[in-house]
Coordinates of N, CA and C and ligand atoms in Angstrom, one line a residue:
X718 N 7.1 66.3 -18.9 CA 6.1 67.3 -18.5 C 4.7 66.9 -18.9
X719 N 3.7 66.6 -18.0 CA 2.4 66.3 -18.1 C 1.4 67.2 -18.7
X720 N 0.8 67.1 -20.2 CA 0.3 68.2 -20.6 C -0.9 67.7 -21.1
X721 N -2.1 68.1 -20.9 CA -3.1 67.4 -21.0 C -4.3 68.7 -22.4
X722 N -4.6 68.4 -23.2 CA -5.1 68.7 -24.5 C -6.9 68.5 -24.5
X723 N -7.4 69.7 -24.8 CA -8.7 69.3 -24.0 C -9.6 70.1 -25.3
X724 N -10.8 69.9 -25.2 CA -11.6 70.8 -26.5 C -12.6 71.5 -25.5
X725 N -12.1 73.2 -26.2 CA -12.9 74.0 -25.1 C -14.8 74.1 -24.7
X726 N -14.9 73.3 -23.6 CA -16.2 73.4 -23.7 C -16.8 74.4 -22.5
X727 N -15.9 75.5 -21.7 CA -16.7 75.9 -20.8 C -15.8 77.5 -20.5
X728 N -16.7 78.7 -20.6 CA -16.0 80.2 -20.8 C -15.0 80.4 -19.9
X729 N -14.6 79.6 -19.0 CA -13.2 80.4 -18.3 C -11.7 79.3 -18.9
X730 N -12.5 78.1 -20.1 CA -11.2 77.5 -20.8 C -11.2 78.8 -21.7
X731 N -12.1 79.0 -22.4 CA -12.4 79.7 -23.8 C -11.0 81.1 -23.3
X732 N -11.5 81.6 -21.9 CA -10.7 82.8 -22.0 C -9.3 82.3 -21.6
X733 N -8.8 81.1 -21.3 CA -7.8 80.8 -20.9 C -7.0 80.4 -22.2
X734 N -7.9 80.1 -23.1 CA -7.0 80.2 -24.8 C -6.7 81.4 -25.3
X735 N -7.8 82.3 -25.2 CA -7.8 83.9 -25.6 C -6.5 84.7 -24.9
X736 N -6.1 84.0 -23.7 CA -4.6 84.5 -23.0 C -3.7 83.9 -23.4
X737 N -3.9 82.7 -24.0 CA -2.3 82.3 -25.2 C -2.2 82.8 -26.0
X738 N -3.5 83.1 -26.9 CA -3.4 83.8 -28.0 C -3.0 85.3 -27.8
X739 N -3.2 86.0 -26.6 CA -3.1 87.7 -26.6 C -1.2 87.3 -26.3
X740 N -0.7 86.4 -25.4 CA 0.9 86.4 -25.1 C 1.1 86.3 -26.6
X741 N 0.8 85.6 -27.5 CA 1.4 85.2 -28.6 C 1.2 86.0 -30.0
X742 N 0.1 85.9 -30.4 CA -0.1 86.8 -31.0 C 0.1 88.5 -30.8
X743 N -0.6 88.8 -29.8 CA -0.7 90.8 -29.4 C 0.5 90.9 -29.2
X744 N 1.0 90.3 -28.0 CA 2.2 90.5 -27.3 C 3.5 90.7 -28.2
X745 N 3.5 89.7 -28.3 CA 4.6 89.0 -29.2 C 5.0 89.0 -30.7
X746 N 4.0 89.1 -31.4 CA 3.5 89.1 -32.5 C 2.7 90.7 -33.1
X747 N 2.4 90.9 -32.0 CA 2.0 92.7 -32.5 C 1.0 92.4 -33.4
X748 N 0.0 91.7 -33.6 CA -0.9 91.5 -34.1 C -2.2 92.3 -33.6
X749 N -2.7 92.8 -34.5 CA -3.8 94.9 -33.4 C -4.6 93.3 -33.3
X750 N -5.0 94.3 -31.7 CA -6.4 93.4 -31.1 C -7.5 93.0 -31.8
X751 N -8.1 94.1 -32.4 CA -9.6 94.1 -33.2 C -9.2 93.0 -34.2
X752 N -8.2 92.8 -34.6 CA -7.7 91.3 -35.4 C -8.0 90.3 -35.3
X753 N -7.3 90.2 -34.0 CA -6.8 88.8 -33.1 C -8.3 87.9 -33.0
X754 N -8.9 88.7 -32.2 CA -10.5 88.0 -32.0 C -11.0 88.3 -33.2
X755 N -11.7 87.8 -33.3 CA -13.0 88.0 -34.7 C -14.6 87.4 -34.5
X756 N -14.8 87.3 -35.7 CA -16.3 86.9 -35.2 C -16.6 85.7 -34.7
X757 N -15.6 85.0 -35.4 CA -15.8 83.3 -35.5 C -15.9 83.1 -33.9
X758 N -14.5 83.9 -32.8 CA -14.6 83.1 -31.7 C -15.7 83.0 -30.9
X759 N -16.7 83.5 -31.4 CA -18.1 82.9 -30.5 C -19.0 82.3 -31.5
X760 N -18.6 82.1 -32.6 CA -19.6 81.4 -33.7 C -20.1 80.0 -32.9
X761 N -20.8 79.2 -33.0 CA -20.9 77.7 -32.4 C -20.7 77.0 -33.6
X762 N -19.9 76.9 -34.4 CA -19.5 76.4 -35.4 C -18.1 76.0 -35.0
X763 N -17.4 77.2 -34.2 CA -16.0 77.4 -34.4 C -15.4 76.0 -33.0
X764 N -14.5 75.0 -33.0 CA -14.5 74.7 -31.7 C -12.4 74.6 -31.3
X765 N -12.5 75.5 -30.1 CA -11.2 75.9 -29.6 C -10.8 74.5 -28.9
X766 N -9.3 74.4 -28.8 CA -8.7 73.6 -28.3 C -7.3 74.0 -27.4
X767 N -7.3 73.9 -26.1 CA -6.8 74.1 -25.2 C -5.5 73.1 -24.7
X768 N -4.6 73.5 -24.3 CA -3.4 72.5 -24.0 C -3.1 73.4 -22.6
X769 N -3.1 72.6 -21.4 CA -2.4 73.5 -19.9 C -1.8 72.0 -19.6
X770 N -0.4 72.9 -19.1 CA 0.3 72.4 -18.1 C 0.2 71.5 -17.0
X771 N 1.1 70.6 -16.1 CA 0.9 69.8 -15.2 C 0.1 70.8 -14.0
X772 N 0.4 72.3 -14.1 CA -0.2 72.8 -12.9 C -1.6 73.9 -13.1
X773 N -2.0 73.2 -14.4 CA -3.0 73.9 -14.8 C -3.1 75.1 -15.6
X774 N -1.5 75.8 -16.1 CA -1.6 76.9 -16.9 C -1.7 76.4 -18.2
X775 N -2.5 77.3 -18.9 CA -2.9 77.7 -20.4 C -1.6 77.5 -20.8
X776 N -1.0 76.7 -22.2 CA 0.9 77.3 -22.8 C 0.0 76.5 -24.1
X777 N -1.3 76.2 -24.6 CA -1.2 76.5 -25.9 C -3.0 76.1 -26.6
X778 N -2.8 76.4 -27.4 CA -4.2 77.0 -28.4 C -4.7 77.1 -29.8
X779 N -5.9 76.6 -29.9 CA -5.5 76.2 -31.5 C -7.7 76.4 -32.3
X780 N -7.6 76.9 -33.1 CA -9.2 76.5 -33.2 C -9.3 76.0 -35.0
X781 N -10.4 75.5 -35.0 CA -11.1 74.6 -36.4 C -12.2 75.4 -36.3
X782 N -13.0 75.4 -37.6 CA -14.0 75.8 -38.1 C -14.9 75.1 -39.1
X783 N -16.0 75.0 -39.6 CA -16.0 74.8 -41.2 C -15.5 75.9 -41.9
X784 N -15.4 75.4 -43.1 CA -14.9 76.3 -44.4 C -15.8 76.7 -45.5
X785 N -15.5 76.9 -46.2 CA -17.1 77.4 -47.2 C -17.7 76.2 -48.0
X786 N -16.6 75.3 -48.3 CA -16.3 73.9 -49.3 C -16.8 72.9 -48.1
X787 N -17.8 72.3 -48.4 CA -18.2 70.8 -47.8 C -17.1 70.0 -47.4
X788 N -17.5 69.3 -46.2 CA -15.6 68.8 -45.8 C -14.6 69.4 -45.3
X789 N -15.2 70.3 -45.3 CA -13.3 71.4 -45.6 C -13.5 71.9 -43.9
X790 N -12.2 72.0 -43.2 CA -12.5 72.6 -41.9 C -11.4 73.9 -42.0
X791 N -11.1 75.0 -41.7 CA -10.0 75.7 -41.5 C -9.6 76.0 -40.0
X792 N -8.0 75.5 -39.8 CA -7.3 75.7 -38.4 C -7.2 76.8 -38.7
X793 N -7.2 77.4 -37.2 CA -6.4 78.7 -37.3 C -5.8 78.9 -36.1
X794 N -5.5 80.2 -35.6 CA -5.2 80.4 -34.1 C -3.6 79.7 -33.6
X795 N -3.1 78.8 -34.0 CA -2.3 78.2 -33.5 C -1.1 78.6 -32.7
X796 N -1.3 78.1 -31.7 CA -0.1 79.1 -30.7 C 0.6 78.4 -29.5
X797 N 1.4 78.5 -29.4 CA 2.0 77.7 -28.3 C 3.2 78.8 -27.2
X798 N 2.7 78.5 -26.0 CA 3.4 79.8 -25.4 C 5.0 79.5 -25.6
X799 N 5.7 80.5 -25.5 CA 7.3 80.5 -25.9 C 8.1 79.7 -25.2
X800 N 7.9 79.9 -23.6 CA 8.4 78.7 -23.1 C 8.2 77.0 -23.7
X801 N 7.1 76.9 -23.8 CA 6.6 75.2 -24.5 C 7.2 75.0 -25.8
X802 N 7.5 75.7 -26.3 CA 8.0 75.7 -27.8 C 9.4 74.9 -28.2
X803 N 9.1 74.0 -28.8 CA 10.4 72.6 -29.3 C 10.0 71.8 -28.1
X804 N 9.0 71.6 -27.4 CA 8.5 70.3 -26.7 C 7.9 69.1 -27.6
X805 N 7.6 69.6 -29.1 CA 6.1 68.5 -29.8 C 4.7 69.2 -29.2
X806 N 4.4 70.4 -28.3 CA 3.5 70.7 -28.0 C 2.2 71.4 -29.2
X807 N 2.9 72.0 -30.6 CA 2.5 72.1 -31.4 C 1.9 71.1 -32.0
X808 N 3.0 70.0 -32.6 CA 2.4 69.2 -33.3 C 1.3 68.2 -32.4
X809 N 1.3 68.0 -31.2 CA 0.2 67.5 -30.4 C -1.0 68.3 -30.6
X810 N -1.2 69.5 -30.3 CA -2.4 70.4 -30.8 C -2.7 70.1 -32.1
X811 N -1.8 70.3 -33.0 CA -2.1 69.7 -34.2 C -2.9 68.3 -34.4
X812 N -2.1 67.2 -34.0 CA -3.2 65.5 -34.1 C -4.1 66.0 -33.2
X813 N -4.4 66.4 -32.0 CA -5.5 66.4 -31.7 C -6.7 67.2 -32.3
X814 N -6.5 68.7 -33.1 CA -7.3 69.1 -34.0 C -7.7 68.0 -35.3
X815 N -6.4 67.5 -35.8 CA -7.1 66.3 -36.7 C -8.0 65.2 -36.5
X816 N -7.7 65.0 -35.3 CA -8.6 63.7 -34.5 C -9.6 64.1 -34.5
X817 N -10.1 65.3 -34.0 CA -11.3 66.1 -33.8 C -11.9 66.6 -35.1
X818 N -11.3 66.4 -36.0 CA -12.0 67.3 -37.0 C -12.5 65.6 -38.0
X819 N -11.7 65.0 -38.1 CA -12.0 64.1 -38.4 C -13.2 63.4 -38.2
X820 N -13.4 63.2 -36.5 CA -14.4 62.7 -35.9 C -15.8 63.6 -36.5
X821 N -15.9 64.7 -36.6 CA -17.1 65.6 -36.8 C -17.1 65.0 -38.3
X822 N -16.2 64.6 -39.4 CA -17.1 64.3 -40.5 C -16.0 65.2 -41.5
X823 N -15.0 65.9 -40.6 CA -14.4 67.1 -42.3 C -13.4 65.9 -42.8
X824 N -12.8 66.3 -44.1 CA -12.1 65.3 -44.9 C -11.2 66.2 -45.2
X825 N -10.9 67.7 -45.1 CA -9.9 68.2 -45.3 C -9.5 69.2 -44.5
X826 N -8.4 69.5 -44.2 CA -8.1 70.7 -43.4 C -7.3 71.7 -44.0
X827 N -7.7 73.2 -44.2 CA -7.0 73.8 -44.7 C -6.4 75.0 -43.7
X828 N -5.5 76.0 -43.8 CA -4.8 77.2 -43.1 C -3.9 77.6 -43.8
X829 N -3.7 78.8 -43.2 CA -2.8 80.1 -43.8 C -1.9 79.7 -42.5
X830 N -0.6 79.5 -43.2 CA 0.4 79.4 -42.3 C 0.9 80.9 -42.3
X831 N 1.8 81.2 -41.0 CA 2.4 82.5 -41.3 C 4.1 81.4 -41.6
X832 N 4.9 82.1 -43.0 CA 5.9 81.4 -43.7 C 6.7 80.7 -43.1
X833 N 7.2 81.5 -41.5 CA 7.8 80.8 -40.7 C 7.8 79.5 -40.1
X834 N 6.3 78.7 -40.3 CA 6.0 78.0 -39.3 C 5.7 77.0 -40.5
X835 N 5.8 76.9 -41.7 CA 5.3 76.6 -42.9 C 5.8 75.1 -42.9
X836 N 7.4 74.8 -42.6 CA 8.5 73.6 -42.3 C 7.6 72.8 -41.1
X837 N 7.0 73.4 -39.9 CA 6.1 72.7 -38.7 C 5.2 72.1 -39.7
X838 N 4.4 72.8 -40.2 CA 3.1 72.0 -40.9 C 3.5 70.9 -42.1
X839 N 4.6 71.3 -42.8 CA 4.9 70.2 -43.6 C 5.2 69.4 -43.3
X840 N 6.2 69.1 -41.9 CA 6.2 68.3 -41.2 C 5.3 67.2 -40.7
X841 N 4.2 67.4 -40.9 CA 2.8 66.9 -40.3 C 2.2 66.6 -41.6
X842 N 2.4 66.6 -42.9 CA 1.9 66.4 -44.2 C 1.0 67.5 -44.3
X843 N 1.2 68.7 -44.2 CA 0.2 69.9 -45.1 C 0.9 70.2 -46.1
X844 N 0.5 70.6 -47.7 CA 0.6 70.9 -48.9 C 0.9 72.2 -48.8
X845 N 1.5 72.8 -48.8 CA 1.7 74.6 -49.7 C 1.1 75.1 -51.0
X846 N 0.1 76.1 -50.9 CA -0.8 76.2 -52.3 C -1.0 77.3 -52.8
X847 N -0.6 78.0 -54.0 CA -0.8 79.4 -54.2 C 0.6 80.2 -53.8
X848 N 0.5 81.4 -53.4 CA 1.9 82.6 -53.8 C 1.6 82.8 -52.0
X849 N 2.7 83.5 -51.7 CA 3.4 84.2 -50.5 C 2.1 85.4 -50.3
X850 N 1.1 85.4 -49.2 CA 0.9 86.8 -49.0 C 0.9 87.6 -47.3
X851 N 0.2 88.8 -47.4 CA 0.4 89.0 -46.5 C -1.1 89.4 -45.4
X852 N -0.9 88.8 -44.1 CA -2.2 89.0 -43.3 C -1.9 89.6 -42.1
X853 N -2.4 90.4 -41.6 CA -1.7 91.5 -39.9 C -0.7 91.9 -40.4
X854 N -0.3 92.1 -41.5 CA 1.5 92.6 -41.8 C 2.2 91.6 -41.3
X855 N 1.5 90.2 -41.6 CA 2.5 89.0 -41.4 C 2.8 88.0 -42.9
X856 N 4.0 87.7 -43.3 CA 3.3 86.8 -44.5 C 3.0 85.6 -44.1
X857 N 2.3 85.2 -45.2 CA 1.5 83.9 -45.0 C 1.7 82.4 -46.4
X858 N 1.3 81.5 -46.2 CA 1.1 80.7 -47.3 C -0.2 80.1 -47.0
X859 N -0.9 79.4 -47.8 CA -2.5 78.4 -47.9 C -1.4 76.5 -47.8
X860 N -2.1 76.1 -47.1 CA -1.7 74.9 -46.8 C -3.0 74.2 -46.7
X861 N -2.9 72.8 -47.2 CA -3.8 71.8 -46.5 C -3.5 70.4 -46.8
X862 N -4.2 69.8 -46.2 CA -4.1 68.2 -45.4 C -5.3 67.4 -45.6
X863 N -5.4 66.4 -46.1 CA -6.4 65.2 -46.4 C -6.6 64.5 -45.2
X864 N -7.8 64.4 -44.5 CA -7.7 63.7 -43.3 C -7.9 62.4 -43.7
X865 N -7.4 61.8 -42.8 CA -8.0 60.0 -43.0 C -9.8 59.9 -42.1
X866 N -10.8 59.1 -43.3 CA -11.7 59.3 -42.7 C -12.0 58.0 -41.8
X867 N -13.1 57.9 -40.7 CA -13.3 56.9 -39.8 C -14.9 56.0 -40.4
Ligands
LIG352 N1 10.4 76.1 -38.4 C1 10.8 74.8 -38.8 N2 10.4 73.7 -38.1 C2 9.7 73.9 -36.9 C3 9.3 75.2 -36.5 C4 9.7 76.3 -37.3 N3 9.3 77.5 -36.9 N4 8.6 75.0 -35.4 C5 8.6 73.7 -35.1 N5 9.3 73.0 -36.1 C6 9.4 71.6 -36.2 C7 10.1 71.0 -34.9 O1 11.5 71.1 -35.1 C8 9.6 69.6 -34.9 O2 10.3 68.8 -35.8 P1 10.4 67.2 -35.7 O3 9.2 66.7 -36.4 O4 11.7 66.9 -36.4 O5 10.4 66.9 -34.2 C9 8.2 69.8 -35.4 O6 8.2 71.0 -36.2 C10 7.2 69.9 -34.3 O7 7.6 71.0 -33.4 P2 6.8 71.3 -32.1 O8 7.8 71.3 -30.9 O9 5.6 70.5 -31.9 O10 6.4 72.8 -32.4 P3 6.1 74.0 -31.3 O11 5.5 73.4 -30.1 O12 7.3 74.8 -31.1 O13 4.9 74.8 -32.1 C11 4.4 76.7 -33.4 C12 5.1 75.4 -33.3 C13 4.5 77.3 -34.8 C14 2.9 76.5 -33.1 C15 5.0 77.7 -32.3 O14 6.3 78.0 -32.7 C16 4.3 79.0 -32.1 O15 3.3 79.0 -31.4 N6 4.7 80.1 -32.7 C17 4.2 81.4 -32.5 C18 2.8 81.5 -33.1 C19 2.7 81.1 -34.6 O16 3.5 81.6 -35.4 N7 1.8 80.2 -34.9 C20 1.6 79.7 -36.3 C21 0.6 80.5 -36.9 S1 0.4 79.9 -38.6

């Protein structure tokens, strides 16, 4: 399956991530709206990353940020539509956020996994840090990852 991974640079990608995230998150996940979005997704700080299909649909979504700590970038958002899921289509979103984050200059990446997905990220070398909590009425853990610098 031909899936091409792209960094959002133009408003009808941006809303075509915001519809992985409402399948995945709202839908799915029952996560309240006024949640899901926040301030960041129109920050120009914040930069979204898009994954569509051989026929051009949206199936996944992922965004970085800076963090308050110099270096530091925070993933968040991470979503991959249900069908795509156990393709590697995560963990591809994943190196491509690192690639990208890297390139900009951050040295670390940090995120709140929700617990479930915690084994995905350690898979890819993220750290587990701190206690079990909870965010949307989801639990969560603090993870992060040393990037290699260029
Ligand atoms: N638990 C344990 N291992 C998992 C896993 C899970 N929930 N999801 C994936 N993996 C493993 C895979 O088996 C694979 O292992 P491998 O290295 O042996 O091949 C590896 O992680 C990569 O899996 P991949 O196919 O790339 O993951 P995916 O495309 O299914 O995406 C999520 C993973 C978590 C992004 C996806 O399940 C998703 O969107 N879930 C709903 C939204 C969500 O919970 N996002 C996370 C918010 S923190």
């Amino acid at each position: 399956m031909a899936i091409s991974i792209i960094r959002v640079e133009d408003p009808s990608s941006l809303q075509d991530a915001f519809e992985v995230r409402r399948q995945v998150f709202i839908e799915e996940q029952h996560v309240p709206e006024d949640m899901e979005l926040d301030e960041y997704d129109d920050a120009p700080q914040t930069i979204h990353i898009l994954a569509r299909d051989e026929n051009g649909s949206p199936v996944g979504t992922a965004r970085f940020r800076p963090y308050h700590d110099a270096g530091v970038a925070k993933v968040e958002r991470v979503a991959v539509v249900g069908s795509h899921r156990g393709t590697g289509l995560g963990r591809s979103l994943m190196k491509f956020i690192e690639a990208e984050a890297s390139h900009e200059g951050f040295r670390e990446l940090r995120l709140n996994a929700q617990t479930h997905a915690q084994c995905f990220y350690e898979r890819l070398g993220y750290k587990a840090v701190g206690n079990v909590f909870f965010e949307a009425g989801i639990e969560h853990i603090a993870m992060w990852k040393p990037l290699s610098t260029h």
